[in-house]
Short mmCIF file of C-alpha atoms and ligand atoms in Angstrom, two decimals:
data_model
loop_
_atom_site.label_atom_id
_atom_site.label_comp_id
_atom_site.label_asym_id
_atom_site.label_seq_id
_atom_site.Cartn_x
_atom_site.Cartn_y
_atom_site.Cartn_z
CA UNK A 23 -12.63 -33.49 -10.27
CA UNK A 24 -12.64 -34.05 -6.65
CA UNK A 25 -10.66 -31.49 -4.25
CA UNK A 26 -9.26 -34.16 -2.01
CA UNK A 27 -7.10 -34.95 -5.01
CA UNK A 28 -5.78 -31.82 -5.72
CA UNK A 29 -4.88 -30.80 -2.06
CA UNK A 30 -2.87 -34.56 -2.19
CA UNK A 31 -1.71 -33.71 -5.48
CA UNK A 32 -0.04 -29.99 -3.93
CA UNK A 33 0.65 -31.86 -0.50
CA UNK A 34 3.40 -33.89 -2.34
CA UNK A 35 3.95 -31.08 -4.29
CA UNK A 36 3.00 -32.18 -7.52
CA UNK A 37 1.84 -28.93 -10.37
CA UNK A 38 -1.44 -28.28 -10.28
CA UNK A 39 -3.74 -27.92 -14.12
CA UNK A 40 -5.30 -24.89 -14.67
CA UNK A 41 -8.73 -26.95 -14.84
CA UNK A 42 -7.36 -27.95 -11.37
CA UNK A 43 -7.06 -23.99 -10.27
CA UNK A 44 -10.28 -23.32 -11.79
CA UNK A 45 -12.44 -26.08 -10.03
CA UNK A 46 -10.52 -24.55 -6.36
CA UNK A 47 -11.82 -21.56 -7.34
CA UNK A 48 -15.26 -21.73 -8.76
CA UNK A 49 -16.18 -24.09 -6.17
CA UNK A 50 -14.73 -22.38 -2.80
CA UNK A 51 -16.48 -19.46 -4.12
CA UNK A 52 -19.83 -21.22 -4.50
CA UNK A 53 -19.12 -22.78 -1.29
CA UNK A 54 -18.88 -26.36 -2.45
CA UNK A 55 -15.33 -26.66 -1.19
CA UNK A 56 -15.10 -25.61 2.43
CA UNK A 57 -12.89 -23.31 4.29
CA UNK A 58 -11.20 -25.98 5.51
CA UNK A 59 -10.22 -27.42 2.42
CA UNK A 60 -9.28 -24.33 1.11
CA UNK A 61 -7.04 -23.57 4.16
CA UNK A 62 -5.36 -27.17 3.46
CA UNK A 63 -4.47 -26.41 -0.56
CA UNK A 64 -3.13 -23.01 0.87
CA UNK A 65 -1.21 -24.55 3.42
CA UNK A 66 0.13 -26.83 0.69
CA UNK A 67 0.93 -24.27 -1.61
CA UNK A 68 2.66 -21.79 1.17
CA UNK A 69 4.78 -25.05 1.74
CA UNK A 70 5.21 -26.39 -1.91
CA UNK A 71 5.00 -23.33 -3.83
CA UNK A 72 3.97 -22.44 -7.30
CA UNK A 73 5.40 -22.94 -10.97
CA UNK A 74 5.11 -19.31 -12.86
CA UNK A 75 1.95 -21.63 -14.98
CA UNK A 76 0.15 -22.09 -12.21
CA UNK A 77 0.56 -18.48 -10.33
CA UNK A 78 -0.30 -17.30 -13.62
CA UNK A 79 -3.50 -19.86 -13.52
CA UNK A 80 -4.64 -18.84 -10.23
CA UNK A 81 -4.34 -14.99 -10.78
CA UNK A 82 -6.32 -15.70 -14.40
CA UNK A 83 -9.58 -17.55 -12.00
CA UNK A 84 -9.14 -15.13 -9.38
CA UNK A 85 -9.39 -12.34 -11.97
CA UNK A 86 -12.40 -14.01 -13.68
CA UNK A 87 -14.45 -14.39 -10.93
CA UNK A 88 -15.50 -10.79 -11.15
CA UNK A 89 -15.86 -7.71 -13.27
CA UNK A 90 -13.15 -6.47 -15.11
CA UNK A 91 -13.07 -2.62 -15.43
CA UNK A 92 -12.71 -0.88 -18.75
CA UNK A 93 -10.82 2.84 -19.01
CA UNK A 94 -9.98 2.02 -23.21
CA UNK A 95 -12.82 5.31 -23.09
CA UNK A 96 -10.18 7.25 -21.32
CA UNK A 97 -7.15 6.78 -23.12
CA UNK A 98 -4.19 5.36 -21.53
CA UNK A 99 -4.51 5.27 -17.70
CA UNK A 100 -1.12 4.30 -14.97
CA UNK A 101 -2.06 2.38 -12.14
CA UNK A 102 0.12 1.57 -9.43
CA UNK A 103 0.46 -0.70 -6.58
CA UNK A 104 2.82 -0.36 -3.05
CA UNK A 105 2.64 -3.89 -1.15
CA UNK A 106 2.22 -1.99 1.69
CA UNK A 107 4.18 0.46 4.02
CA UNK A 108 4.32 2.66 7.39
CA UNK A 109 4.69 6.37 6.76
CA UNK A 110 3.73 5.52 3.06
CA UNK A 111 1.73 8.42 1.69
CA UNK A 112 3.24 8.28 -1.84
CA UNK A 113 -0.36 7.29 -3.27
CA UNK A 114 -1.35 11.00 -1.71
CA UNK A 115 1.82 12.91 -3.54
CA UNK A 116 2.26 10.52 -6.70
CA UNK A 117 -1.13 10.79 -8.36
CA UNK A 118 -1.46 14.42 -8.37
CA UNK A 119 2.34 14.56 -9.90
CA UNK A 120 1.30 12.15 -12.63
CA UNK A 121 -1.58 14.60 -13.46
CA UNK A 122 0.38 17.38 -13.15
CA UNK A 123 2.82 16.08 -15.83
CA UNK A 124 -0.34 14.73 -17.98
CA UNK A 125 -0.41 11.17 -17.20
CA UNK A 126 -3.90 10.26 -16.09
CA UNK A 127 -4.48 8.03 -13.17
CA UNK A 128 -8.10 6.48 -11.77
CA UNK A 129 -6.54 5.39 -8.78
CA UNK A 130 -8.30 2.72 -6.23
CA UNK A 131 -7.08 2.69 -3.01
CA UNK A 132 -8.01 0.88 0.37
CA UNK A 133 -8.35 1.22 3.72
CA UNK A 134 -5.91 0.78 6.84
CA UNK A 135 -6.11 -2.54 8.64
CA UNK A 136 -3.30 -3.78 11.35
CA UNK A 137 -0.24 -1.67 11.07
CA UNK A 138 0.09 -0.16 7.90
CA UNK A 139 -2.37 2.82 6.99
CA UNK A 140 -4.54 3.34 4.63
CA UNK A 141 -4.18 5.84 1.55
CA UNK A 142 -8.31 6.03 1.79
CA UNK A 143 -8.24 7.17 5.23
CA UNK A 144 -5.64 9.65 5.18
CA UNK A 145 -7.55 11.22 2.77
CA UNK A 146 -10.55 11.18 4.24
CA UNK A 147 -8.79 13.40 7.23
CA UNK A 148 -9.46 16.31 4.48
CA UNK A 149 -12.81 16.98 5.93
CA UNK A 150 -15.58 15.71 3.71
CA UNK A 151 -13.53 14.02 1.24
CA UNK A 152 -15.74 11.38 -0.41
CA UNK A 153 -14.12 8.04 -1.12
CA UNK A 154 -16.93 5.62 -2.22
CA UNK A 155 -17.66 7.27 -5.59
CA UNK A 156 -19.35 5.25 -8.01
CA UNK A 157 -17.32 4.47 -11.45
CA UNK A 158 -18.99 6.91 -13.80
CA UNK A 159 -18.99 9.84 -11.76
CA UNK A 160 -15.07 8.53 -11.39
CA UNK A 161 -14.61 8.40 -14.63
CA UNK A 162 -15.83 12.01 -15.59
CA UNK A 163 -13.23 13.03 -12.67
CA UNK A 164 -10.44 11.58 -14.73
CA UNK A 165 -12.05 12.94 -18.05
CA UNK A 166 -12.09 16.59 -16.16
CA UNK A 167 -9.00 16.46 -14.15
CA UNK A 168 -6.90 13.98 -15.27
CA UNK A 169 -7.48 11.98 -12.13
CA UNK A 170 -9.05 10.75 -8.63
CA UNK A 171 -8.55 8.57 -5.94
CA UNK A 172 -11.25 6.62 -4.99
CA UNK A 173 -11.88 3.30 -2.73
CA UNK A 174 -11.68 0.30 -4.25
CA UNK A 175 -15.02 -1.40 -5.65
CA UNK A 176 -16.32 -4.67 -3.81
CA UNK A 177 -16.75 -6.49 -7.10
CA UNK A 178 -12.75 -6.92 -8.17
CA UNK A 179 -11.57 -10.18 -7.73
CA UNK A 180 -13.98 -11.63 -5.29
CA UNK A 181 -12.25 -15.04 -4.80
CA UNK A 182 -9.32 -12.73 -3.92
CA UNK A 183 -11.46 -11.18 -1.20
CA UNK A 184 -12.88 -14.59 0.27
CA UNK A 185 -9.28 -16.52 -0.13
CA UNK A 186 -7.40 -13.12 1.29
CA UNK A 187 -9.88 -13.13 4.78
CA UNK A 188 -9.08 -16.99 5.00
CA UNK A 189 -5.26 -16.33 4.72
CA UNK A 190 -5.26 -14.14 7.19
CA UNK A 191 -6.84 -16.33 9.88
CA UNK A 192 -4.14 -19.47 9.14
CA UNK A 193 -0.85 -18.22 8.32
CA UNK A 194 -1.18 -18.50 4.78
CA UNK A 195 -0.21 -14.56 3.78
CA UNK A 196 3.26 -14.95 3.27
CA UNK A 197 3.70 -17.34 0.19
CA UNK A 198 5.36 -15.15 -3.10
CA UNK A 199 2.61 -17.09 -5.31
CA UNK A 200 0.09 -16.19 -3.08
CA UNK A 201 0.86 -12.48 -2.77
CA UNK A 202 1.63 -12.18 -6.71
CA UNK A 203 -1.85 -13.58 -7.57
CA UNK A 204 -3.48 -11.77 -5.19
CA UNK A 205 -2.38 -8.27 -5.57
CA UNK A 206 -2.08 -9.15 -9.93
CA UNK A 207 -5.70 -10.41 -10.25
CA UNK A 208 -7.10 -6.91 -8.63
CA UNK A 209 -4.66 -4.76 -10.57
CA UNK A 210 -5.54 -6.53 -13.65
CA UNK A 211 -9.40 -6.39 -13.00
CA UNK A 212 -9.07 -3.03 -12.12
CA UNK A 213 -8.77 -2.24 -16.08
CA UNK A 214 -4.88 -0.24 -15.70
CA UNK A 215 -2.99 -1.55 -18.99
CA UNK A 216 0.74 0.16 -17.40
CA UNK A 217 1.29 -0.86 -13.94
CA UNK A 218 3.81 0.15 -11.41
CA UNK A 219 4.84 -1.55 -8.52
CA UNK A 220 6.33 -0.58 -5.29
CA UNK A 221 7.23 -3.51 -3.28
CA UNK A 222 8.49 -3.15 0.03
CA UNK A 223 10.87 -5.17 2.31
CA UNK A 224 12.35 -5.16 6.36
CA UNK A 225 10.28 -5.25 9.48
CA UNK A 226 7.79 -3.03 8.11
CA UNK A 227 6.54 -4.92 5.67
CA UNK A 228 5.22 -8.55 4.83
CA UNK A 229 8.25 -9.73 2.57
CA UNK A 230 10.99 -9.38 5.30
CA UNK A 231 14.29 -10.13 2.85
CA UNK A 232 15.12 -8.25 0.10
CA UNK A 233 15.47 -10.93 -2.63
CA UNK A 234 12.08 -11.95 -1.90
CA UNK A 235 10.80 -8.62 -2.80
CA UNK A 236 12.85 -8.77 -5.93
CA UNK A 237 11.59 -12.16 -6.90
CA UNK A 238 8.25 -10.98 -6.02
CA UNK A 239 8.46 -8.15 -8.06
CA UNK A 240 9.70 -10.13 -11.42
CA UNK A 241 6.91 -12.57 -10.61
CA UNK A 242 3.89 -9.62 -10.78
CA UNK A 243 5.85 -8.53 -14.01
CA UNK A 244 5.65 -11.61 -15.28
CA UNK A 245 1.83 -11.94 -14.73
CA UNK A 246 1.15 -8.23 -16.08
CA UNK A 247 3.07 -8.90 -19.26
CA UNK A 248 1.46 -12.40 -19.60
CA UNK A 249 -2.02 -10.78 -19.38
CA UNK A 250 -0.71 -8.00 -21.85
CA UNK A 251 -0.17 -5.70 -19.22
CA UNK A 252 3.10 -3.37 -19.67
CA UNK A 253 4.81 -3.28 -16.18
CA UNK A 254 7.62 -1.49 -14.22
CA UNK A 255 8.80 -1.92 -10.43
CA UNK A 256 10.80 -0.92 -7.36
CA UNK A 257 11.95 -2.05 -4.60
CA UNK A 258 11.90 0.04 -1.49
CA UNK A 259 13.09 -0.31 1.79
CA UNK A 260 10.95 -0.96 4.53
CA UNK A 261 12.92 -1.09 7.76
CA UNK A 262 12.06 2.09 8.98
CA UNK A 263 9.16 4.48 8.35
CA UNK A 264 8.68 6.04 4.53
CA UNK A 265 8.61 9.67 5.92
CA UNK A 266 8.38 11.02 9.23
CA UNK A 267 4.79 11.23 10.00
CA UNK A 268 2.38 8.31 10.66
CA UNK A 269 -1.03 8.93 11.49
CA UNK A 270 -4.07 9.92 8.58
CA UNK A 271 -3.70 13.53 9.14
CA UNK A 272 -0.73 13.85 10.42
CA UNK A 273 0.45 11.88 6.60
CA UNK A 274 -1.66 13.84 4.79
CA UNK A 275 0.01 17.06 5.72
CA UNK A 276 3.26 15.09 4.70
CA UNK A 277 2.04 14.89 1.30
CA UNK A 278 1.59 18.63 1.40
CA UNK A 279 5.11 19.04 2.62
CA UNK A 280 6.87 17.17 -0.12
CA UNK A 281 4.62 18.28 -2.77
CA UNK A 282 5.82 21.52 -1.40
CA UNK A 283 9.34 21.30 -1.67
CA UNK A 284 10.61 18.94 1.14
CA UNK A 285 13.43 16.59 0.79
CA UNK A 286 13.85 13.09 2.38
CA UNK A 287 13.10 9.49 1.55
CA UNK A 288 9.49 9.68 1.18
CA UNK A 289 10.22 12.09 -1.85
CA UNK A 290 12.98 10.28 -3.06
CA UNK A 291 10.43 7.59 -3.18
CA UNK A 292 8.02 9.85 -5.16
CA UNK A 293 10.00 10.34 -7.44
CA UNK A 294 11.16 7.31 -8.40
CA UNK A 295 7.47 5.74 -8.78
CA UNK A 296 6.56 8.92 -10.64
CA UNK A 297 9.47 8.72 -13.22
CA UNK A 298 8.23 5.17 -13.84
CA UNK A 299 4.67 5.82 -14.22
CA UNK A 300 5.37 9.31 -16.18
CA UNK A 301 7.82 7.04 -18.34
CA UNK A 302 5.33 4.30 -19.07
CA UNK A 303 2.80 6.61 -19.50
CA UNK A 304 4.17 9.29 -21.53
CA UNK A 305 6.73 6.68 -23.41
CA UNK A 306 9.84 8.72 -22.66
CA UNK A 307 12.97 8.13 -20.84
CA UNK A 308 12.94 7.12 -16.80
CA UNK A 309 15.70 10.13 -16.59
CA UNK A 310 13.57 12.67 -18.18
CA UNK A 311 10.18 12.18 -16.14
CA UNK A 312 11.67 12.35 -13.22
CA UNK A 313 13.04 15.77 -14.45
CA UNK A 314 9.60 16.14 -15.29
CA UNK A 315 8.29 15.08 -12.08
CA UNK A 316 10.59 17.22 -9.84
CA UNK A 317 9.70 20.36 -11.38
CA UNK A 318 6.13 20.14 -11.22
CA UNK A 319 6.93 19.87 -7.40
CA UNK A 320 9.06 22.88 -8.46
CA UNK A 321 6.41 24.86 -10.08
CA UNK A 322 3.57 24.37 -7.51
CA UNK A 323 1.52 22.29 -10.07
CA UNK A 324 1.73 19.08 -7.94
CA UNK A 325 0.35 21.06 -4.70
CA UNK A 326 -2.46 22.32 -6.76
CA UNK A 327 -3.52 19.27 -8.36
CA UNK A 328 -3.93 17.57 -4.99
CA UNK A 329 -5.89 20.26 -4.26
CA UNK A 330 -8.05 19.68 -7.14
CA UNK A 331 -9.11 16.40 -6.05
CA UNK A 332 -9.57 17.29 -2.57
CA UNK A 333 -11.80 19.55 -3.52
CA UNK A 334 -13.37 17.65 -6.77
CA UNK A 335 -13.86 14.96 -3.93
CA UNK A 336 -15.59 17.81 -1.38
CA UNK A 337 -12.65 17.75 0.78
CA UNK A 338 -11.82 21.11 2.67
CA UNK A 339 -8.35 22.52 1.71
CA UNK A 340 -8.21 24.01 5.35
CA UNK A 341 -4.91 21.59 5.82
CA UNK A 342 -3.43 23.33 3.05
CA UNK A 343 -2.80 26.03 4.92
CA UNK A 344 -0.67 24.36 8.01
CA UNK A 345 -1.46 21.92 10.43
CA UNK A 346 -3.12 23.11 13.39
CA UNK A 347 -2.83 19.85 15.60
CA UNK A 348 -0.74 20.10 18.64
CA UNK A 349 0.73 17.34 20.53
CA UNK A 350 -0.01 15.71 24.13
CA UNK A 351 3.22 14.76 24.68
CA UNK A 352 7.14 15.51 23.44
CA UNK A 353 9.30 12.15 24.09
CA UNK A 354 12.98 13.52 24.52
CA UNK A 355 15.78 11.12 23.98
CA UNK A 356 17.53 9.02 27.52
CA UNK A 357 20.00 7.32 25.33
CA UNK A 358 22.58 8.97 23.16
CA UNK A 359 24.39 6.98 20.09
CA UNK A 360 23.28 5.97 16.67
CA UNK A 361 19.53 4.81 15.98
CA UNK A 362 20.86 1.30 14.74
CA UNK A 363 17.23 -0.58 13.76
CA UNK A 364 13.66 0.55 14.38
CA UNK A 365 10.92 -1.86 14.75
CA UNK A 366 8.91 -0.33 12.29
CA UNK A 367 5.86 -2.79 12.22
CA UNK A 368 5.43 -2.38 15.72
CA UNK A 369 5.45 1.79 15.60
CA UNK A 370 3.07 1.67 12.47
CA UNK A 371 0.64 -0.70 15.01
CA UNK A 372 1.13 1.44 18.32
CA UNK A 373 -0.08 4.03 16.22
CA UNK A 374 -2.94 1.82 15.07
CA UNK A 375 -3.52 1.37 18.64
CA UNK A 376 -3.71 4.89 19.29
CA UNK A 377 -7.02 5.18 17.35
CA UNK A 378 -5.72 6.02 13.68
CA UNK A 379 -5.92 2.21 12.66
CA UNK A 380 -9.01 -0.03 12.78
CA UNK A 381 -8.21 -3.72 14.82
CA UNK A 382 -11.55 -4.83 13.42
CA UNK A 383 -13.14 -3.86 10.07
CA UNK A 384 -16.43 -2.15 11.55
CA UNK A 385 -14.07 0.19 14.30
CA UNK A 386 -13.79 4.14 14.00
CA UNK A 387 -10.88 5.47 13.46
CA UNK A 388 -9.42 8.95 14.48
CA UNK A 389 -7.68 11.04 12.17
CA UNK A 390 -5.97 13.31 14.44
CA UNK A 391 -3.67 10.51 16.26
CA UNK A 392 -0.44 9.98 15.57
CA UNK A 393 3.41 10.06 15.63
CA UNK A 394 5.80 12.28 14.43
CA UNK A 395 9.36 11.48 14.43
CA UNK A 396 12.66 13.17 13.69
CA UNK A 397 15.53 10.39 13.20
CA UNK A 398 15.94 8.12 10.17
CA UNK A 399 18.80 4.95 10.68
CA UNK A 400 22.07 5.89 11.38
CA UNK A 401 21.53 9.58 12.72
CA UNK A 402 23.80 10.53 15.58
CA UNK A 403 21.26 11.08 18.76
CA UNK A 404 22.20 12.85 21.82
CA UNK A 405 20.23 12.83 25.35
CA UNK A 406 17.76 15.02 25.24
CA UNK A 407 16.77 15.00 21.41
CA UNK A 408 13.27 15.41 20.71
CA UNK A 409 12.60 11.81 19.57
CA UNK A 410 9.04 11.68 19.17
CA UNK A 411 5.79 14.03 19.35
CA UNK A 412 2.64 11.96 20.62
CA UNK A 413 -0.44 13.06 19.06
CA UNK A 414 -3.33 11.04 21.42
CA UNK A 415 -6.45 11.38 22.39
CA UNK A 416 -5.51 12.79 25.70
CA UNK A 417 -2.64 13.21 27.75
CA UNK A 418 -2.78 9.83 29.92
CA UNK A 419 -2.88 7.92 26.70
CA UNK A 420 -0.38 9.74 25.34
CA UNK A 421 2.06 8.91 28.91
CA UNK A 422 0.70 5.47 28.37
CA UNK A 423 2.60 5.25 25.07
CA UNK A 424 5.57 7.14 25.49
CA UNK A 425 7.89 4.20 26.95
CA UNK A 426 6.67 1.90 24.02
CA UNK A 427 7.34 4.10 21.30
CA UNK A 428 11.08 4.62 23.02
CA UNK A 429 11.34 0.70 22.62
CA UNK A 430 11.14 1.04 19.43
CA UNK A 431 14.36 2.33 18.72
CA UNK A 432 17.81 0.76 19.76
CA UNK A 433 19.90 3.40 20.16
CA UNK A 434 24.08 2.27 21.20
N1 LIG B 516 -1.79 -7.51 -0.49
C1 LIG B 516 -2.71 -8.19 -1.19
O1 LIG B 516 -3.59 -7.60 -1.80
N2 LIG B 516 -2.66 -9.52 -1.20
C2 LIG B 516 -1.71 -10.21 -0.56
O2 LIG B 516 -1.72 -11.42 -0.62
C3 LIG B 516 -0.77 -9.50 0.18
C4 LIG B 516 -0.82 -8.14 0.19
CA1 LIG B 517 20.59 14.50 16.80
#
């Protein structure tokens, strides 16, 4: 097999084998087919797409070129996957839900890069919380608790890894094949036999229209159930922030607040994951586990399972008893009308550039930056209306900020 062949072959946008989408594989991993002509076949495919065979193909090598986890000592485990949002701390308030209601979940998360955060670091703004557990000692979490949160292991899906740094260097992120093969061969490797997904659309997110997130969403069913996977999804919007908070800690005590009792879209969002993944893993009706669901909000048992992995994780539950953060700066309103759009991207990376985002892998972050915000689209907004509270690192950064968190909003 020779690679020149098979970028020609996708360049006129022939179908690729799956001996083809092995050899790609393999060899770019081995480093016997460069970068660049990796970056060409990816250009090719972004362009020329991807039957359902060959997405399935390429998720199948991509899945293969590592370990594959095994939880069959466990008993039925949920996983689920969100494609990425701002303000989206439903990893933090679904798992302990799930184990509230007794659906166990060994959940691997990652860590915030660019403008959307990351469920790993918002934890990790519980003081001491330890992340990088090692499997077994995960494993005995579940066994005990009926669940963790932990950071993903290095050895899923390597390809996935090496392809995913190259993609994002050459505009090759946003093809549907891509994404679905990508996000599939990690879920898949990470040993979950029910999966559900959460994929997002609008200027938030990478899929930008909503039928793309649908079709994206049948596609990653499509590869679950081919690899014997039983799979659910939603589809949630993505054109302004999940809840009103962004920032680690400033999430985290979000996820307190609606495991608590608060309404809005972040719990409406929950709830809908957790009526999935309680109806998957408890094979019952979606209409019942969200009952289910809502009243161990009700009941406190939510709140006090994510206090049991806090703490099972050597977190301090100080945060459970209010947020003590203060902000440098209150933005007040100089428009009045209706908040029409919100360039939610752009919020989730001023944010970032506040401090609680890395720009480069090896940065530090700090967990006490943030936003908080009090409008969601559509609400009636009068000058003078506390718009947003700036939590910086000082006051002058705070001033620095305030006129470009303002442009976020179009307000007529
Ligand atoms: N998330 C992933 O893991 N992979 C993609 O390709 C896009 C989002
Ligand atoms: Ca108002």
């Amino acid at each position: 097999m020779d690679i020149k062949n098979i970028i020609d072959k996708k360049a006129l946008g022939k179908k690729l084998t799956k001996q083809e989408i092995n050899y790609f594989i393999e060899g770019y991993l081995n480093g016997t087919i460069t970068d660049y002509q990796a970056s060409a076949l990816l250009m090719a495919i972004r362009i020329n797409g991807m039957t359902e065979n060959e997405t399935f193909a390429l998720t199948g090598a991509m899945l293969n070129s590592g370990i594959k986890m095994d939880f069959s000592d466990l008993g039925l485990i949920v996983d689920k996957h969100s494609t990425g949002g701002v303000s989206d701390t439903t990893t933090i308030t679904l798992v302990p839900i799930c184990m509230a209601c007794g659906v166990k979940m060994f959940k691997m998360s990652g860590r915030g890069l660019g403008h959307t955060g990351g469920t790993i670091d918002k934890l990790e703004s519980f003081t001491g919380f330890k992340a990088d557990i090692d499997i077994e000692k995960a494993k005995e979490l579940v066994r005990k608790n009926g669940g963790c949160i932990i950071s993903a292991t290095k050895n899923l899906a390597p390809a996935d890894k090496k392809i995913y740094a190259l993609r994002d260097t050459t505009a090759t992120v946003e093809s549907i094949p891509l994404i679905a093969s990508s996000i599939m061969s990690k879920k898949l490797a990470g040993g979950a036999n029910k999966i559900v997904l959460d994929v997002k659309y609008g200027n938030g997110a990478i899929i930008k229209a909503k039928k793309d997130a649908i079709y994206l969403a049948k596609l990653m069913v499509k590869i679950g159930e081919n690899a014997g996977a039983k799979m659910d999804y939603i589809i949630d919007d993505m054109n302004e922030p999940l809840g009103y908070n962004i920032g680690n800690k400033l999430e985290a005590y979000e996820a307190i607040e609606v495991l608590s009792g608060k309404q809005g879209k972040l719990t409406n969002t929950t709830l809908k994951l957790a009526g999935k993944c309680i109806s998957l893993g408890l094979n019952i009706p979606y209409e019942d586990a969200v009952q289910m669901a809502k009243d161990a909000i009700k009941s406190g048992k939510a709140l006090s399972a994510l206090k049991t992995i806090v703490k099972a994780q050597g977190g301090s539950t100080a945060l459970f008893n209010g947020l003590t953060l203060k902000p440098k700066l209150v933005v007040t309103s100089p428009f009045s009308g209706t908040l029409q759009k919100i360039e939610c991207a752009r919020l989730g990376s001023l944010v970032g550039q506040l401090g609680a985002n890395r720009q480069k892998v090896t940065d530090e972050i700090d967990y006490n930056v943030g936003v908080k915000t009090f409008h969601k689209l559509g609400d009636k907004i009068n000058v003078g209306d506390v718009l947003f509270e700036i939590y910086a690192k000082t006051k002058a950064q705070a001033n620095e900020f305030a006129n470009e968190f303002l442009d976020c909003y179009k307000v007529y």
